[in-house]
CSV table of C-alpha atoms and ligand atoms in Angstrom, one decimal:
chain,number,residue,atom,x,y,z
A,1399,UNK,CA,115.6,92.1,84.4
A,1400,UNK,CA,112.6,93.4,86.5
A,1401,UNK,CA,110.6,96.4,85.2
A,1402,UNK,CA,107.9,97.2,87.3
A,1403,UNK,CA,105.0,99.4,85.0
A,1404,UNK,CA,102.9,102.2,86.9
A,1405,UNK,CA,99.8,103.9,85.5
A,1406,UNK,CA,99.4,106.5,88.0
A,1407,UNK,CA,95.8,108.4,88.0
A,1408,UNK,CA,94.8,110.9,91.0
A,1409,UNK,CA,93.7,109.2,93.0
A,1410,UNK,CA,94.8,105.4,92.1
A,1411,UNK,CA,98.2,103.6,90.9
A,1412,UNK,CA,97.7,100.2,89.0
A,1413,UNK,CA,101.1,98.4,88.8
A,1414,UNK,CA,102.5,95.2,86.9
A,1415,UNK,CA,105.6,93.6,87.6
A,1416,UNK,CA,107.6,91.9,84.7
A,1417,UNK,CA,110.6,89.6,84.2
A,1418,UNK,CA,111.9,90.9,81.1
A,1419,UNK,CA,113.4,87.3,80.3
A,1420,UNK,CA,110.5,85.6,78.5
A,1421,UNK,CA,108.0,88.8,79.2
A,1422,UNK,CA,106.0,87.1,81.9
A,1423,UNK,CA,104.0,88.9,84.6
A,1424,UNK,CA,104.8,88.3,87.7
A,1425,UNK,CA,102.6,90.0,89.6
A,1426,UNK,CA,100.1,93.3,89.2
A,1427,UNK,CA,97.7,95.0,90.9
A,1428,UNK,CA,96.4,98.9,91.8
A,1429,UNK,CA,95.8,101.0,95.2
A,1430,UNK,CA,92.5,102.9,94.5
A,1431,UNK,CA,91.1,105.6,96.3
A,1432,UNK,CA,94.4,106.8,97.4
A,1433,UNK,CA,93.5,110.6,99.6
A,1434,UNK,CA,90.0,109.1,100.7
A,1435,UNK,CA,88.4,107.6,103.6
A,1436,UNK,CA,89.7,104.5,102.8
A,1437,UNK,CA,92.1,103.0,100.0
A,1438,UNK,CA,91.2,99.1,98.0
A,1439,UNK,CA,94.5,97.6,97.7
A,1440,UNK,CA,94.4,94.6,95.5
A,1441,UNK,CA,97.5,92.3,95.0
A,1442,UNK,CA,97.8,90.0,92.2
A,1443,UNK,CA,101.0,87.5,92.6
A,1444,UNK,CA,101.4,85.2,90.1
A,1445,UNK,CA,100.6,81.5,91.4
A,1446,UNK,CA,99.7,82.8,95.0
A,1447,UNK,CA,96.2,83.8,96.3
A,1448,UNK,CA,94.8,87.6,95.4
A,1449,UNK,CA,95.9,89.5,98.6
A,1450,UNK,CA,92.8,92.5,99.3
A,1451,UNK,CA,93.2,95.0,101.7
A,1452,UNK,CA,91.1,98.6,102.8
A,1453,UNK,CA,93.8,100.9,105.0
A,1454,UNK,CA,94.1,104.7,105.0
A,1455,UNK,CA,96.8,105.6,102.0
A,1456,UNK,CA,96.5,109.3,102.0
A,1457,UNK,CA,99.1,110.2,99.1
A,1458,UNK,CA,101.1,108.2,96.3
A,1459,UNK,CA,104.6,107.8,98.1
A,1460,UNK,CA,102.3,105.6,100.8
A,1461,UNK,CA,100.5,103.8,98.0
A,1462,UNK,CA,103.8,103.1,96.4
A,1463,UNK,CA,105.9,101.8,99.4
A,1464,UNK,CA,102.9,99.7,99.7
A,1465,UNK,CA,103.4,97.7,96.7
A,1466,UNK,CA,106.7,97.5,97.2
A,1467,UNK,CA,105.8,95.8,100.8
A,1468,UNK,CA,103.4,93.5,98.9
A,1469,UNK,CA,105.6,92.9,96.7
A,1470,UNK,CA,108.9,91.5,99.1
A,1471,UNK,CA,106.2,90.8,101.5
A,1472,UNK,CA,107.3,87.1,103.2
A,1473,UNK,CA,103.8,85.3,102.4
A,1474,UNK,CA,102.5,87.0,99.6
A,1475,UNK,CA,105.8,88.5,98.1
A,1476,UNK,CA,107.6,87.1,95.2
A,1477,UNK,CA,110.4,88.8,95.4
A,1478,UNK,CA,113.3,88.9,98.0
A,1479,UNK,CA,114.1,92.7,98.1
A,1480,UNK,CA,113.2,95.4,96.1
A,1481,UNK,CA,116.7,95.9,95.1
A,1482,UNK,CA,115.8,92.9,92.4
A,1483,UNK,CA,113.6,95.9,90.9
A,1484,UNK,CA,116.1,97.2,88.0
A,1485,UNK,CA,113.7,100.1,86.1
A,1486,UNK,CA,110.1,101.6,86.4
A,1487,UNK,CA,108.4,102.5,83.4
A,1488,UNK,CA,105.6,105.3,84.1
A,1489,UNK,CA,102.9,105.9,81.3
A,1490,UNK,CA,102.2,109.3,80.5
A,1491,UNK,CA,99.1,110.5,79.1
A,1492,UNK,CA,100.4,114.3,77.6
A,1493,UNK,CA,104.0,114.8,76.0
A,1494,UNK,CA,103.1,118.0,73.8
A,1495,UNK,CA,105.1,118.7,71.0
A,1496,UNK,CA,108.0,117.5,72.9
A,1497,UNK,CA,108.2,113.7,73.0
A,1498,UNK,CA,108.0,111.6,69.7
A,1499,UNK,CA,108.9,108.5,71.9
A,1500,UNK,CA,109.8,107.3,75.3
A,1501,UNK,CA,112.4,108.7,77.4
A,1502,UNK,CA,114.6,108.0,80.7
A,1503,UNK,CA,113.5,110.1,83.5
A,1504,UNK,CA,116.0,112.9,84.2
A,1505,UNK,CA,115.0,116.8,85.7
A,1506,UNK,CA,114.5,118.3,82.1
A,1507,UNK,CA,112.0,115.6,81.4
A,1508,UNK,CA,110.4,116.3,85.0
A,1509,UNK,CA,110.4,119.7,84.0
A,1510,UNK,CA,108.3,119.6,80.7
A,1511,UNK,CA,106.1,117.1,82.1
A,1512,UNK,CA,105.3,119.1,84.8
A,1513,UNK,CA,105.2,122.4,82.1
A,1514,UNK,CA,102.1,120.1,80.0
A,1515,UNK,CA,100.0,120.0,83.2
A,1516,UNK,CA,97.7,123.0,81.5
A,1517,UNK,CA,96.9,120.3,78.6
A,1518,UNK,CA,96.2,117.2,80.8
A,1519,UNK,CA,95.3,118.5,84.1
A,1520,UNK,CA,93.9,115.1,84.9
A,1521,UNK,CA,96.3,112.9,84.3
A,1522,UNK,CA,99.9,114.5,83.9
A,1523,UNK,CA,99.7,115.4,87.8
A,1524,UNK,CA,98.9,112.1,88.8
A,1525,UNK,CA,101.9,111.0,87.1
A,1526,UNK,CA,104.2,113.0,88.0
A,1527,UNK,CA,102.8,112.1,91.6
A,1528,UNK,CA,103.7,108.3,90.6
A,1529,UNK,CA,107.2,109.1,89.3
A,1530,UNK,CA,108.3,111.2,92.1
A,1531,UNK,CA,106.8,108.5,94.7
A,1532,UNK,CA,109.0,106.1,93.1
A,1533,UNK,CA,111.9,108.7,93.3
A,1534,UNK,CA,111.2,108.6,97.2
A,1535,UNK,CA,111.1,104.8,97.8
A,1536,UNK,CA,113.7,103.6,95.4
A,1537,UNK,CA,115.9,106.4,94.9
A,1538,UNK,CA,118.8,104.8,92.5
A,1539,UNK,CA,116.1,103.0,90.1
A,1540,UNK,CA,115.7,104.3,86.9
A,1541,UNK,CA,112.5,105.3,85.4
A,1542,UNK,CA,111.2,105.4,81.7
A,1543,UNK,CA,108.1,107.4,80.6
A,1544,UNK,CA,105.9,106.3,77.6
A,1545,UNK,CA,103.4,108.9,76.1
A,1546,UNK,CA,100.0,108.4,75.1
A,1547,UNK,CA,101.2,111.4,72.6
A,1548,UNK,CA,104.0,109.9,70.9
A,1549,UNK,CA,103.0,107.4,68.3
A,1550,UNK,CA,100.5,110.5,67.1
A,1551,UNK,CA,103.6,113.2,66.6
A,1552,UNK,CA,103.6,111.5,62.7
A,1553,UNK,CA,100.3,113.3,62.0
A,1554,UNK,CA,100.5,115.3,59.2
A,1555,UNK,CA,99.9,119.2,59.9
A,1556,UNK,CA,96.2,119.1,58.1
A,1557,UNK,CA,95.7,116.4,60.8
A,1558,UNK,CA,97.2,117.7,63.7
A,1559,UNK,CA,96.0,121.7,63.1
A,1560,UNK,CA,92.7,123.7,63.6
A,1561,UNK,CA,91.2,126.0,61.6
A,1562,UNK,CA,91.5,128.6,63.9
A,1563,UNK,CA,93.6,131.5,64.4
A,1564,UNK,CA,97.1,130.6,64.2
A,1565,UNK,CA,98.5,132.5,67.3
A,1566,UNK,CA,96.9,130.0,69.4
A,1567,UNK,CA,99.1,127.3,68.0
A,1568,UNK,CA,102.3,129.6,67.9
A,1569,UNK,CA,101.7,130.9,71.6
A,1570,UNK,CA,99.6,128.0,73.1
A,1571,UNK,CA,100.5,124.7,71.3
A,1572,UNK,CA,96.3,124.5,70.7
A,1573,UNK,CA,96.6,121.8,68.0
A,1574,UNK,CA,95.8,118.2,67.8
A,1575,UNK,CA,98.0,115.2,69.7
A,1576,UNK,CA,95.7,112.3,69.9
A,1577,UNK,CA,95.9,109.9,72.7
A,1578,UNK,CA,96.3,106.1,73.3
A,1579,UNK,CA,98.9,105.5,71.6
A,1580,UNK,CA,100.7,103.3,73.2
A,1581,UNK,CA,97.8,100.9,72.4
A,1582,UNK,CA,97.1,101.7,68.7
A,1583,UNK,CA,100.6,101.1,68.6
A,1584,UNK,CA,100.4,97.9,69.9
A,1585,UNK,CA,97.6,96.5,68.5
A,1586,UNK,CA,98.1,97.6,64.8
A,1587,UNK,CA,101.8,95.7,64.7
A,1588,UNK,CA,99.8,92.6,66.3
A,1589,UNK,CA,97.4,93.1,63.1
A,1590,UNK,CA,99.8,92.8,60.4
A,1591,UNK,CA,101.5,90.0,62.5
A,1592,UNK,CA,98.0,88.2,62.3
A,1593,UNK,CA,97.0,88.9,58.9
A,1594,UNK,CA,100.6,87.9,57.5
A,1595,UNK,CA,101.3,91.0,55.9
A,1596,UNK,CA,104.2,93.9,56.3
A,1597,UNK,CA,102.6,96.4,58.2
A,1598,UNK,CA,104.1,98.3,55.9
A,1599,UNK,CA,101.8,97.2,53.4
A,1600,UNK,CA,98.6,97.7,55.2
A,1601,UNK,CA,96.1,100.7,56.3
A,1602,UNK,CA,94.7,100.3,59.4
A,1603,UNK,CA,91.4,101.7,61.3
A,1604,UNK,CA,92.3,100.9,64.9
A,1605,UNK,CA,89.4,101.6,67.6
A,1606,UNK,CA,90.6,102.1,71.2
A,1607,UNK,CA,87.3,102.0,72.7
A,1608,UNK,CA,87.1,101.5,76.5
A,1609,UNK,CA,86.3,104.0,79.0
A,1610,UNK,CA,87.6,106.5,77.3
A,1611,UNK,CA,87.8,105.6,73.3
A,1612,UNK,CA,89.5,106.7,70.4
A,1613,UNK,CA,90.3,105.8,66.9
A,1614,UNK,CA,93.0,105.9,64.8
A,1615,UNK,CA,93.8,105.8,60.7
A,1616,UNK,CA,97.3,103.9,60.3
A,1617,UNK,CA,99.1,104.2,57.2
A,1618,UNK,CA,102.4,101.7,57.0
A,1619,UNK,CA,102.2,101.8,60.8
A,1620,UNK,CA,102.3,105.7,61.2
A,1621,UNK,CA,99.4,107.6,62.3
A,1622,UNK,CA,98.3,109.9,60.1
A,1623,UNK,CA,95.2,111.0,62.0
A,1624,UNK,CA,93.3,110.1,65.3
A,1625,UNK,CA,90.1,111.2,67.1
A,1626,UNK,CA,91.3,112.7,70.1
A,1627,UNK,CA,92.8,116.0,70.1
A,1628,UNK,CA,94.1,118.5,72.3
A,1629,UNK,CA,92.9,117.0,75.2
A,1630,UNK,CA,90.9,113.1,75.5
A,1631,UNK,CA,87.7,115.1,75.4
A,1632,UNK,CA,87.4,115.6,71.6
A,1633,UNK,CA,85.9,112.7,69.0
A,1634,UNK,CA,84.1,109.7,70.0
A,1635,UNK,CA,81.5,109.8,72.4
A,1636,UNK,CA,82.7,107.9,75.5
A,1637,UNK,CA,81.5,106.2,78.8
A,1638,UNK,CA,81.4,110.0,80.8
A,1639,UNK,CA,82.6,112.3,77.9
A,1640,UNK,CA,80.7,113.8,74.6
A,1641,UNK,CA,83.4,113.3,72.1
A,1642,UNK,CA,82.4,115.9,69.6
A,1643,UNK,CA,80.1,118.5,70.0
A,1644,UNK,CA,79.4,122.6,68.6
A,1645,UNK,CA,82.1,124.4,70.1
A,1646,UNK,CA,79.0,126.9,70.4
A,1647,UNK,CA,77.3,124.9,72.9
A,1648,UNK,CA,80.3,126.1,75.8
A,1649,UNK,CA,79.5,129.9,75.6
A,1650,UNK,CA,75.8,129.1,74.8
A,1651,UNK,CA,75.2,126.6,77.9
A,1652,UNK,CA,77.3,128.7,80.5
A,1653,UNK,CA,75.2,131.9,79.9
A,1654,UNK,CA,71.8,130.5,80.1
A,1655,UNK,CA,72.5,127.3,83.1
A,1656,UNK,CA,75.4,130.0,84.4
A,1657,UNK,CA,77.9,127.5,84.8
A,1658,UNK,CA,81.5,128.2,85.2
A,1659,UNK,CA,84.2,126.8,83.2
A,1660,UNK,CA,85.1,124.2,85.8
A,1661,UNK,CA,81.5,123.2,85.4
A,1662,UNK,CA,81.0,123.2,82.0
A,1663,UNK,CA,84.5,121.3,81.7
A,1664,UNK,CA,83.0,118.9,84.3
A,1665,UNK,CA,80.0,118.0,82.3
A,1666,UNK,CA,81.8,117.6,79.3
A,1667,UNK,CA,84.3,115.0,80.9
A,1668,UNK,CA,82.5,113.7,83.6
A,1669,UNK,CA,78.6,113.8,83.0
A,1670,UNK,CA,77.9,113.1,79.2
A,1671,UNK,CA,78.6,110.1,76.8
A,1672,UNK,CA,76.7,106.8,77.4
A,1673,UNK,CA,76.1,108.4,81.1
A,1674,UNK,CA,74.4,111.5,79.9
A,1675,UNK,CA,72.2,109.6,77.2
A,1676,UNK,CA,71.3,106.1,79.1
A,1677,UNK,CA,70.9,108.6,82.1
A,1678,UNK,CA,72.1,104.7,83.7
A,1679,UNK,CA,75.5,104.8,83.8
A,1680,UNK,CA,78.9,104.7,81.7
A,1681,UNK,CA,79.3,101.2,81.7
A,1682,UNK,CA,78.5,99.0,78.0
A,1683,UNK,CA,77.6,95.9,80.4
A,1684,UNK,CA,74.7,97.6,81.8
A,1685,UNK,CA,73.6,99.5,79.0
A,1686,UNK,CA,74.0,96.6,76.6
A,1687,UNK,CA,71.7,95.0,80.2
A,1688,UNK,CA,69.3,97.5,80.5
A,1689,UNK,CA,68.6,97.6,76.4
A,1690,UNK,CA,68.0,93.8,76.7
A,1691,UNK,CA,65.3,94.4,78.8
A,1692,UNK,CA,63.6,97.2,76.6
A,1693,UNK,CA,64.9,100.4,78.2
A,1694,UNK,CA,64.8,103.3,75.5
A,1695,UNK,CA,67.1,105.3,76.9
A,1696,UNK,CA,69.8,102.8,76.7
A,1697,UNK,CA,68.9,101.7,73.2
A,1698,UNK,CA,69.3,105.5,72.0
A,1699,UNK,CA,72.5,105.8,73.7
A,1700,UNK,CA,74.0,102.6,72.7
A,1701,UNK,CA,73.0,103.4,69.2
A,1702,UNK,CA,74.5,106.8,69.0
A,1703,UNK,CA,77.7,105.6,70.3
A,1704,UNK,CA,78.0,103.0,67.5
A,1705,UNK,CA,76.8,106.2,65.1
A,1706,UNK,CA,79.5,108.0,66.3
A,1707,UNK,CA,82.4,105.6,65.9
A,1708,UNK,CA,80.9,104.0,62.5
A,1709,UNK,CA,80.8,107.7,60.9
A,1710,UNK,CA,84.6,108.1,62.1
A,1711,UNK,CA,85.5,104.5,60.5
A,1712,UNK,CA,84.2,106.4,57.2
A,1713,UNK,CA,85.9,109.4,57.2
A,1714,UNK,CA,89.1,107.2,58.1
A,1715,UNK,CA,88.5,105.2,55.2
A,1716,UNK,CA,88.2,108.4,53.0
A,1717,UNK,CA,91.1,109.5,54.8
A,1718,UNK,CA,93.5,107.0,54.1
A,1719,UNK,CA,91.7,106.4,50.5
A,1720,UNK,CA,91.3,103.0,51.2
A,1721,UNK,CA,91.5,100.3,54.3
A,1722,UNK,CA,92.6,96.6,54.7
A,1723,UNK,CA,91.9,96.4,58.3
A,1724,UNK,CA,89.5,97.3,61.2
A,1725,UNK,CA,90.8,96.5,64.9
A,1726,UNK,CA,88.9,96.3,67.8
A,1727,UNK,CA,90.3,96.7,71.8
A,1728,UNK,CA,90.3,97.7,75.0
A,1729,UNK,CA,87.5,97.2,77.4
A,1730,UNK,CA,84.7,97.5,75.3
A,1731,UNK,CA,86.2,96.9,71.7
A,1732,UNK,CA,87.7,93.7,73.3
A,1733,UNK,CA,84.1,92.5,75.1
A,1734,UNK,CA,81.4,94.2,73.2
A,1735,UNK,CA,79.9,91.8,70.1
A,1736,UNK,CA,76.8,93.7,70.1
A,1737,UNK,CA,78.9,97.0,69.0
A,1738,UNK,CA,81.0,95.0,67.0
A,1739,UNK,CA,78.2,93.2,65.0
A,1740,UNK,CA,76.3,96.6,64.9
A,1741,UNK,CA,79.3,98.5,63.6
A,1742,UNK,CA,80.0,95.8,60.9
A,1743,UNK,CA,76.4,95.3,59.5
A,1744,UNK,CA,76.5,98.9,58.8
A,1745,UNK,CA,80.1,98.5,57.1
A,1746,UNK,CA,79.1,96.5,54.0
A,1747,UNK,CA,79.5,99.3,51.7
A,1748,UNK,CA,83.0,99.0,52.4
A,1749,UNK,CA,82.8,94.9,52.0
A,1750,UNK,CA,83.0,94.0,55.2
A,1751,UNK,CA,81.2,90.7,55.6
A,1752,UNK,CA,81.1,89.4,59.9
A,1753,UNK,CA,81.7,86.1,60.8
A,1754,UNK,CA,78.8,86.5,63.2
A,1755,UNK,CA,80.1,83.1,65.1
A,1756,UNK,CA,83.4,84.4,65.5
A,1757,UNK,CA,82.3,87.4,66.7
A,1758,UNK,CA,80.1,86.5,69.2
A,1759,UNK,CA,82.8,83.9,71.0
A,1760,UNK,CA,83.0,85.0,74.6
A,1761,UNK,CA,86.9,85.0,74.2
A,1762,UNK,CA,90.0,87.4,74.9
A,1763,UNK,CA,91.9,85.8,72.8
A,1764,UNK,CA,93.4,87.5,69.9
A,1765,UNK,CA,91.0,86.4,66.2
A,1766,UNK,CA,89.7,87.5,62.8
A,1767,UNK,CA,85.7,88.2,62.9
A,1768,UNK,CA,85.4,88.6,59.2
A,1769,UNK,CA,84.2,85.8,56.8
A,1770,UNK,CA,86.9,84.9,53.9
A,1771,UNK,CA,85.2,86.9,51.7
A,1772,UNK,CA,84.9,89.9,53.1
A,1773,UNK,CA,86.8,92.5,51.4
A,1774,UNK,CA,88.1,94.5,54.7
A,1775,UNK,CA,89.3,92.5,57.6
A,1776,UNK,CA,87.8,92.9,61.0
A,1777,UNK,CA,90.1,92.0,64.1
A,1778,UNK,CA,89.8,91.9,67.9
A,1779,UNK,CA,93.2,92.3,69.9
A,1780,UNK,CA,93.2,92.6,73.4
A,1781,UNK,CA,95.6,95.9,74.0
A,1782,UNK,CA,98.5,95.1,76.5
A,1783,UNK,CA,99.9,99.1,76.7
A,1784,UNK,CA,101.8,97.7,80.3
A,1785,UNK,CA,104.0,95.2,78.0
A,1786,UNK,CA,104.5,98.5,75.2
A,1787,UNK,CA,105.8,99.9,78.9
A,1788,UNK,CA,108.2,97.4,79.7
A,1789,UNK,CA,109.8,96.6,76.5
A,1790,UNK,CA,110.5,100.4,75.9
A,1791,UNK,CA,111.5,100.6,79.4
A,1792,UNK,CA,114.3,97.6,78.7
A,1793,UNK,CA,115.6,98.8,75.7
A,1794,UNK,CA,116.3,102.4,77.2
A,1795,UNK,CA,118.3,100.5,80.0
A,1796,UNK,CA,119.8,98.2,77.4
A,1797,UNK,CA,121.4,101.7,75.5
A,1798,UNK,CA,122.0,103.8,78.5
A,1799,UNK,CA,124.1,100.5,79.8
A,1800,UNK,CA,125.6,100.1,76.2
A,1801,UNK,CA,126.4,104.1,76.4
A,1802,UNK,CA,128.0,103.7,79.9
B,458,ADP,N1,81.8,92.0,78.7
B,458,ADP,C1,81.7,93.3,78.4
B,458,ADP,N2,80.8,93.8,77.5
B,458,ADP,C2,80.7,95.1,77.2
B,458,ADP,N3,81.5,96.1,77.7
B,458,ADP,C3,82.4,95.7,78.6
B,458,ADP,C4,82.6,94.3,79.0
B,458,ADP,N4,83.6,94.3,79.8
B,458,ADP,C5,84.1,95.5,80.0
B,458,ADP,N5,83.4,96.4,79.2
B,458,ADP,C6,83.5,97.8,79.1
B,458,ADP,O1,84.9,98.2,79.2
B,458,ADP,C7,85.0,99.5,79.9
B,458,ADP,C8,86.4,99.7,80.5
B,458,ADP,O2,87.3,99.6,79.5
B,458,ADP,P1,88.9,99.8,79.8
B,458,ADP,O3,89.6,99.6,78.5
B,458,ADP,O4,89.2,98.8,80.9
B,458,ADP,O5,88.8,101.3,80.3
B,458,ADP,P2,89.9,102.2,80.9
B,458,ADP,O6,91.3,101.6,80.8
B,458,ADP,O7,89.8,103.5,80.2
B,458,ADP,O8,89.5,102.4,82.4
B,458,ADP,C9,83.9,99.4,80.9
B,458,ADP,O9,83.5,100.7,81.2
B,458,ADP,C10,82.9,98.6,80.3
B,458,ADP,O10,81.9,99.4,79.8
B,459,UVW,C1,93.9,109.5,77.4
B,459,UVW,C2,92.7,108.8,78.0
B,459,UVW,O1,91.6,109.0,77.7
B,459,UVW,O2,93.0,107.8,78.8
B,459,UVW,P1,91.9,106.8,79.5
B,459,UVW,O3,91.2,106.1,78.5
B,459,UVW,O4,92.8,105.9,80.4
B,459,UVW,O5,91.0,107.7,80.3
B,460,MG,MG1,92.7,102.3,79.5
């Protein structure tokens, strides 16, 4: 079977095209700047040359016939019709209260996604955008959704709640969700897998940490807690977003810079983090650049950012009243050994002891970074939340067809 995977933002949709039979990629690729000037179409086909193209794709049913061309395309395609296409499995960054795992599309499901637009108003729009683009090109297909939101519905309510006024909750559904995890999800089965151990056995710190980051405290593969909250602004500090600040600052900064609360919202999500502090850019490459070659400013944010996360792995610790195993992934966790070394130096309290050789292989693949001594393990596991996609995608087709 042939799931194709969509992460639809606003104004790009990355794809990846699987054949379910031995989970192999067969080709991937995104359409960015979808609504601007000009769109970057990259095509990835697996064994064929990287197709590139810049054309005017002005909304997502455009971007998504588009793939579908490249993808049947007669030089560059590698499939013979679209028809071959059997699901589409969308990820979904906000499911509320309302999703505890991944559903097929049907209107209800449209409906509540469409009803958590006030909680993610940057990425639930987009995907619904992606999921009704689909709709338009390949009307018969069926389509999955996987939340970011699910795997945290297992929080318990001293987790999930804030102390604050309770009607909020009751009317509002202001409480705590957590995000990413799809990936903390994927990479803290891969852990126990690697440490040859029941997952039920183990507690788990894993540390999503990529453009936008987030950690999570994993007890017998349940989340118990997570940094993010109601919305992927809260926690960590991030490559454009503070992560935790005084709630006090909002009111305070608004009255005396007069900003709005689109403003404020902005600079919270768009203009802080590494960005804000490195006053460089959001991206660990350069900073990690810039501090080699003495800069101060990228020094101080660089070392706040590892601050940030480290006093998180402690409270997790605390949390969970004990830990077996640290992960690291996504784009930074996955490439950064500086952060990874600085983290773990700071860790030894807890017994972690860094195979500083290990750590500082230039590899993707998949290892251990901690010495055989060390009392807490510290892995690196590449996240693959586009595979989490298409599995749950097959086995929702697999039980509707058993159903049917
Ligand atoms: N070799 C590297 N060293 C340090 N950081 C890296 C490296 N490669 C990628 N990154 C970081 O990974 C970030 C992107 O992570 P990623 O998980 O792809 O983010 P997202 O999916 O949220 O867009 C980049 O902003 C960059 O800072
Ligand atoms: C939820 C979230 O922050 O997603 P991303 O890291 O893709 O921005
Ligand atoms: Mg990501």
């Amino acid at each position: 079977m042939n799931i194709l995977v969509i992460n639809a933002g606003s104004s790009s949709v990355k794809f990846q095209l699987y054949d379910m039979r031995e989970e192999t990629v067969i080709a991937a690729g995104k359409v960015e700047r979808i609504g601007m000037d000009s769109a970057i179409v990259t095509y990835e086909p697996a064994g064929k040359p990287e197709v590139h193209a810049v054309e005017e794709i002005l909304e997502h049913t455009t971007a998504i016939r588009k793939v579908l061309d490249l993808l049947v395309h007669p030089a560059h395609g590698v499939l013979k019709s679209s028809s071959e296409i059997e699901a589409v499995g969308h990820r979904v960054v906000h499911g509320g209260e309302s999703f505890a795992s991944s559903v097929l599309v049907d209107e209800e499901v449209k409906r509540e996604i469409k009803r958590l637009f006030e909680l993610a108003p940057l990425h639930n729009p987009a995907h619904m955008q992606g999921i009704l683009a689909v709709e338009a090109n390949m009307p018969d297909v069926p389509q999955a959704v996987v939340f970011d939101t699910a795997f945290h519905q297992t929080m318990p309510p001293v987790a999930y709640l804030y102390p604050i006024p309770s009607v909020l909750y009751k009317r509002h559904k202001i409480r705590r969700y957590g995000f990413h995890g799809t990936s903390h999800a994927y990479v803290s089965e891969r852990a126990a897998a690697l440490l040859g151990r029941p997952l039920e056995e183990l507690k788990l710190i894993t540390c999503h940490i990529g453009n936008g980051a987030s950690c999570a405290a994993i007890v017998s593969g349940r989340s118990v807690d997570t940094s993010m909250g109601m919305t992927p602004l809260e926690g960590l500090m991030m490559g454009t977003r503070s992560g935790d600040i005084d709630p006090a600052i909002v009111p305070f900064a608004m009255g005396k810079e007069d900003l709005t609360l689109s403003e404020v919202n902005s600079m919270l999500n768009k203009h802080s983090g590494l960005l804000a502090i490195s006053r460089l850019g959001s991206d660990m490459r350069e900073i990690q650049q810039a501090m080699a070659d003495g800069d101060a400013n990228a020094k101080l944010a660089f070392d706040m950012y590892e601050y940030r996360l480290r006093k998180y792995i402690g409270a997790y610790a605390a949390a969970m009243n004990g830990l077996d195993a640290i992960v690291f992934t996504a784009g930074v966790g996955e490439n950064s050994a500086p952060l990874r070394e600085a983290v773990c130096r700071n860790l030894s309290f807890l017994g972690v002891e860094l195979d500083e050789t290990v750590n500082a292989q230039r590899s993707s693949a998949e290892r251990l970074i901690t010495t055989p001594a060390s009392r807490v393990q510290v892995l690196v596991i590449p996240t693959n939340e586009e595979l989490v996609i298409a599995r749950d995608t097959y086995q929702l087709i697999l039980n509707r067809r058993s159903v049917i």
